[in-house]
């Protein structure tokens, strides 16, 4: 789809961005893992780590209570390996990742935010300790944590599923 759009609509291949909420956020993580050479940056709202949602029976189109409920937890290096296994042998650049999640999300538990942060900081070989944190940014009750220039987490206190899109903040993340 991305290659088709680039060719058909004369899209600048260095300016391909992905965003999505809930299932779209899950797919954004998967796209970042499987097509990193095609995507410049990602902004995802209320998702789960790439590879988390495969069902307990191995099905790909079934609900996974363990993942959605935040019980699918792993060390950062294991989550990193999930991403690396989605594109074996790839060593090129990966898209910047912006991860949004609400503290009151009853559909995809807030623990999924932590698992995504662990996954993508590990992929970029970054510390899980934020290099900077800003309270009430981009709005009241939101905390923005930067993990170097490649991973940003935005945690929305009291916000459920799905965190409302903040396209201005996402566009800034994309460099637009």
CSV table of C-alpha atoms in Angstrom, one decimal:
chain,number,residue,atom,x,y,z
A,1,UNK,CA,0.0,0.0,0.0
A,2,UNK,CA,2.8,2.4,0.9
A,3,UNK,CA,4.8,1.6,-2.2
A,4,UNK,CA,1.6,2.0,-4.3
A,5,UNK,CA,0.9,5.4,-2.8
A,6,UNK,CA,4.5,6.6,-3.3
A,7,UNK,CA,4.4,5.6,-7.0
A,8,UNK,CA,0.8,6.5,-7.9
A,9,UNK,CA,0.5,9.8,-6.0
A,10,UNK,CA,4.2,10.9,-6.3
A,11,UNK,CA,4.6,10.8,-2.5
A,12,UNK,CA,7.9,11.8,-1.1
A,13,UNK,CA,9.3,8.5,0.3
A,14,UNK,CA,11.1,10.3,3.1
A,15,UNK,CA,7.9,11.7,4.4
A,16,UNK,CA,5.7,8.6,5.1
A,17,UNK,CA,4.1,8.8,8.5
A,18,UNK,CA,1.8,6.3,10.3
A,19,UNK,CA,-0.8,7.0,13.0
A,20,UNK,CA,-3.7,5.1,14.5
A,21,UNK,CA,-5.7,4.5,17.6
A,22,UNK,CA,-6.6,1.2,19.3
A,23,UNK,CA,-6.4,-1.5,16.7
A,24,UNK,CA,-4.9,1.1,14.4
A,25,UNK,CA,-2.2,1.7,17.0
A,26,UNK,CA,-1.5,-2.0,17.2
A,27,UNK,CA,-1.1,-2.0,13.4
A,28,UNK,CA,1.1,1.1,13.6
A,29,UNK,CA,3.5,-0.9,15.8
A,30,UNK,CA,3.4,-3.8,13.5
A,31,UNK,CA,4.1,-1.6,10.4
A,32,UNK,CA,7.0,0.0,12.2
A,33,UNK,CA,8.5,-3.4,12.9
A,34,UNK,CA,7.8,-5.0,9.5
A,35,UNK,CA,8.3,-2.0,7.1
A,36,UNK,CA,10.8,0.3,8.9
A,37,UNK,CA,12.5,1.3,5.7
A,38,UNK,CA,9.3,2.8,4.4
A,39,UNK,CA,8.2,4.8,7.4
A,40,UNK,CA,9.8,8.0,8.8
A,41,UNK,CA,7.8,8.3,12.1
A,42,UNK,CA,4.8,6.8,13.9
A,43,UNK,CA,2.3,8.3,16.4
A,44,UNK,CA,0.1,5.7,18.0
A,45,UNK,CA,-2.8,6.1,20.4
A,46,UNK,CA,-3.8,3.4,22.9
A,47,UNK,CA,-2.1,0.4,21.5
A,48,UNK,CA,0.0,-2.6,22.6
A,49,UNK,CA,3.6,-3.7,21.8
A,50,UNK,CA,4.3,-5.2,18.4
A,51,UNK,CA,3.7,-8.9,18.6
A,52,UNK,CA,1.7,-8.8,21.8
A,53,UNK,CA,-1.8,-9.5,20.4
A,54,UNK,CA,-1.3,-12.9,18.9
A,55,UNK,CA,-3.9,-15.0,20.6
A,56,UNK,CA,-3.1,-17.7,23.1
A,57,UNK,CA,-4.2,-20.3,20.5
A,58,UNK,CA,-1.9,-18.7,17.9
A,59,UNK,CA,-4.7,-17.1,15.9
A,60,UNK,CA,-4.1,-13.7,14.5
A,61,UNK,CA,-7.8,-12.6,14.3
A,62,UNK,CA,-8.9,-13.3,17.9
A,63,UNK,CA,-9.1,-11.2,21.0
A,64,UNK,CA,-6.2,-11.7,23.4
A,65,UNK,CA,-7.3,-11.0,27.0
A,66,UNK,CA,-3.7,-11.4,28.4
A,67,UNK,CA,-2.3,-8.8,26.1
A,68,UNK,CA,-5.3,-6.4,26.3
A,69,UNK,CA,-5.4,-6.7,30.1
A,70,UNK,CA,-1.7,-5.8,30.5
A,71,UNK,CA,-0.6,-9.3,31.6
A,72,UNK,CA,1.7,-9.8,28.6
A,73,UNK,CA,4.8,-8.4,30.1
A,74,UNK,CA,8.4,-9.1,29.1
A,75,UNK,CA,11.9,-7.7,29.6
A,76,UNK,CA,12.9,-5.0,27.1
A,77,UNK,CA,15.3,-7.2,25.2
A,78,UNK,CA,12.5,-9.8,24.6
A,79,UNK,CA,10.2,-7.1,23.2
A,80,UNK,CA,13.1,-5.9,21.1
A,81,UNK,CA,13.6,-9.4,19.7
A,82,UNK,CA,10.0,-9.6,18.7
A,83,UNK,CA,10.5,-6.5,16.5
A,84,UNK,CA,13.8,-7.8,15.1
A,85,UNK,CA,12.1,-11.1,14.3
A,86,UNK,CA,9.4,-9.4,12.3
A,87,UNK,CA,12.1,-8.3,9.7
A,88,UNK,CA,15.0,-10.7,10.1
A,89,UNK,CA,18.4,-9.3,9.0
A,90,UNK,CA,17.2,-5.7,8.7
A,91,UNK,CA,19.8,-3.3,10.0
A,92,UNK,CA,18.7,0.0,8.5
A,93,UNK,CA,17.0,3.0,10.1
A,94,UNK,CA,13.7,2.7,12.0
A,95,UNK,CA,10.9,5.2,12.4
A,96,UNK,CA,10.7,7.5,15.3
A,97,UNK,CA,8.0,6.3,17.7
A,98,UNK,CA,5.5,8.4,19.6
A,99,UNK,CA,3.3,6.4,22.1
A,100,UNK,CA,0.1,7.8,23.7
A,101,UNK,CA,-1.9,6.0,26.4
A,102,UNK,CA,-4.5,6.8,29.0
A,103,UNK,CA,-4.2,5.9,32.7
A,104,UNK,CA,-7.9,4.9,32.8
A,105,UNK,CA,-8.0,2.7,29.7
A,106,UNK,CA,-10.2,-0.3,30.5
A,107,UNK,CA,-9.9,-1.8,27.0
A,108,UNK,CA,-6.1,-1.9,26.6
A,109,UNK,CA,-4.7,-1.7,30.1
A,110,UNK,CA,-2.2,1.1,30.9
A,111,UNK,CA,0.5,-1.5,31.4
A,112,UNK,CA,0.6,-1.8,27.6
A,113,UNK,CA,2.1,1.7,27.5
A,114,UNK,CA,5.0,0.5,29.6
A,115,UNK,CA,5.5,-2.5,27.4
A,116,UNK,CA,5.6,-0.3,24.3
A,117,UNK,CA,8.1,2.0,25.9
A,118,UNK,CA,10.3,-1.0,26.9
A,119,UNK,CA,10.1,-2.4,23.3
A,120,UNK,CA,11.0,0.7,21.4
A,121,UNK,CA,13.6,2.1,23.7
A,122,UNK,CA,15.3,-1.3,23.5
A,123,UNK,CA,15.0,-1.3,19.7
A,124,UNK,CA,16.9,2.0,19.6
A,125,UNK,CA,19.3,0.9,22.4
A,126,UNK,CA,18.0,3.7,24.7
A,127,UNK,CA,17.5,3.8,28.4
A,128,UNK,CA,14.0,3.3,29.8
A,129,UNK,CA,14.7,6.3,31.9
A,130,UNK,CA,13.4,9.4,30.2
A,131,UNK,CA,15.9,12.0,29.2
A,132,UNK,CA,13.3,14.7,29.9
A,133,UNK,CA,9.8,14.8,31.2
A,134,UNK,CA,7.3,17.6,30.9
A,135,UNK,CA,4.1,17.7,33.0
A,136,UNK,CA,0.8,19.0,31.6
A,137,UNK,CA,2.1,18.7,28.0
A,138,UNK,CA,0.6,18.8,25.4
A,139,UNK,CA,-2.4,19.5,27.7
A,140,UNK,CA,-3.5,19.4,31.3
A,141,UNK,CA,-3.0,16.0,32.9
A,142,UNK,CA,-0.7,14.7,30.2
A,143,UNK,CA,2.9,13.9,30.8
A,144,UNK,CA,5.4,13.8,27.9
A,145,UNK,CA,8.5,11.8,28.4
A,146,UNK,CA,11.3,11.8,25.9
A,147,UNK,CA,13.8,8.9,25.5
A,148,UNK,CA,16.3,10.6,23.3
A,149,UNK,CA,15.2,11.8,19.9
A,150,UNK,CA,13.7,8.5,18.7
A,151,UNK,CA,11.0,7.5,21.3
A,152,UNK,CA,8.5,9.7,23.0
A,153,UNK,CA,5.7,8.6,25.5
A,154,UNK,CA,2.7,10.7,26.3
A,155,UNK,CA,0.7,9.4,29.3
A,156,UNK,CA,-2.8,10.9,29.8
A,157,UNK,CA,-3.9,10.9,33.4
A,158,UNK,CA,-7.6,10.0,33.8
A,159,UNK,CA,-8.1,9.4,30.1
A,160,UNK,CA,-9.7,6.1,28.9
A,161,UNK,CA,-9.8,4.3,25.6
A,162,UNK,CA,-8.8,5.7,23.2
A,163,UNK,CA,-6.7,8.8,23.9
A,164,UNK,CA,-8.1,11.6,21.6
A,165,UNK,CA,-5.8,12.3,18.7
A,166,UNK,CA,-3.7,15.4,19.1
A,167,UNK,CA,-2.7,15.9,15.5
A,168,UNK,CA,-0.7,19.1,16.3
A,169,UNK,CA,1.6,17.2,18.7
A,170,UNK,CA,1.8,14.3,16.2
A,171,UNK,CA,2.7,16.6,13.3
A,172,UNK,CA,5.4,18.2,15.4
A,173,UNK,CA,6.7,14.7,16.2
A,174,UNK,CA,6.7,14.0,12.4
A,175,UNK,CA,8.7,17.1,11.8
A,176,UNK,CA,5.9,18.8,9.8
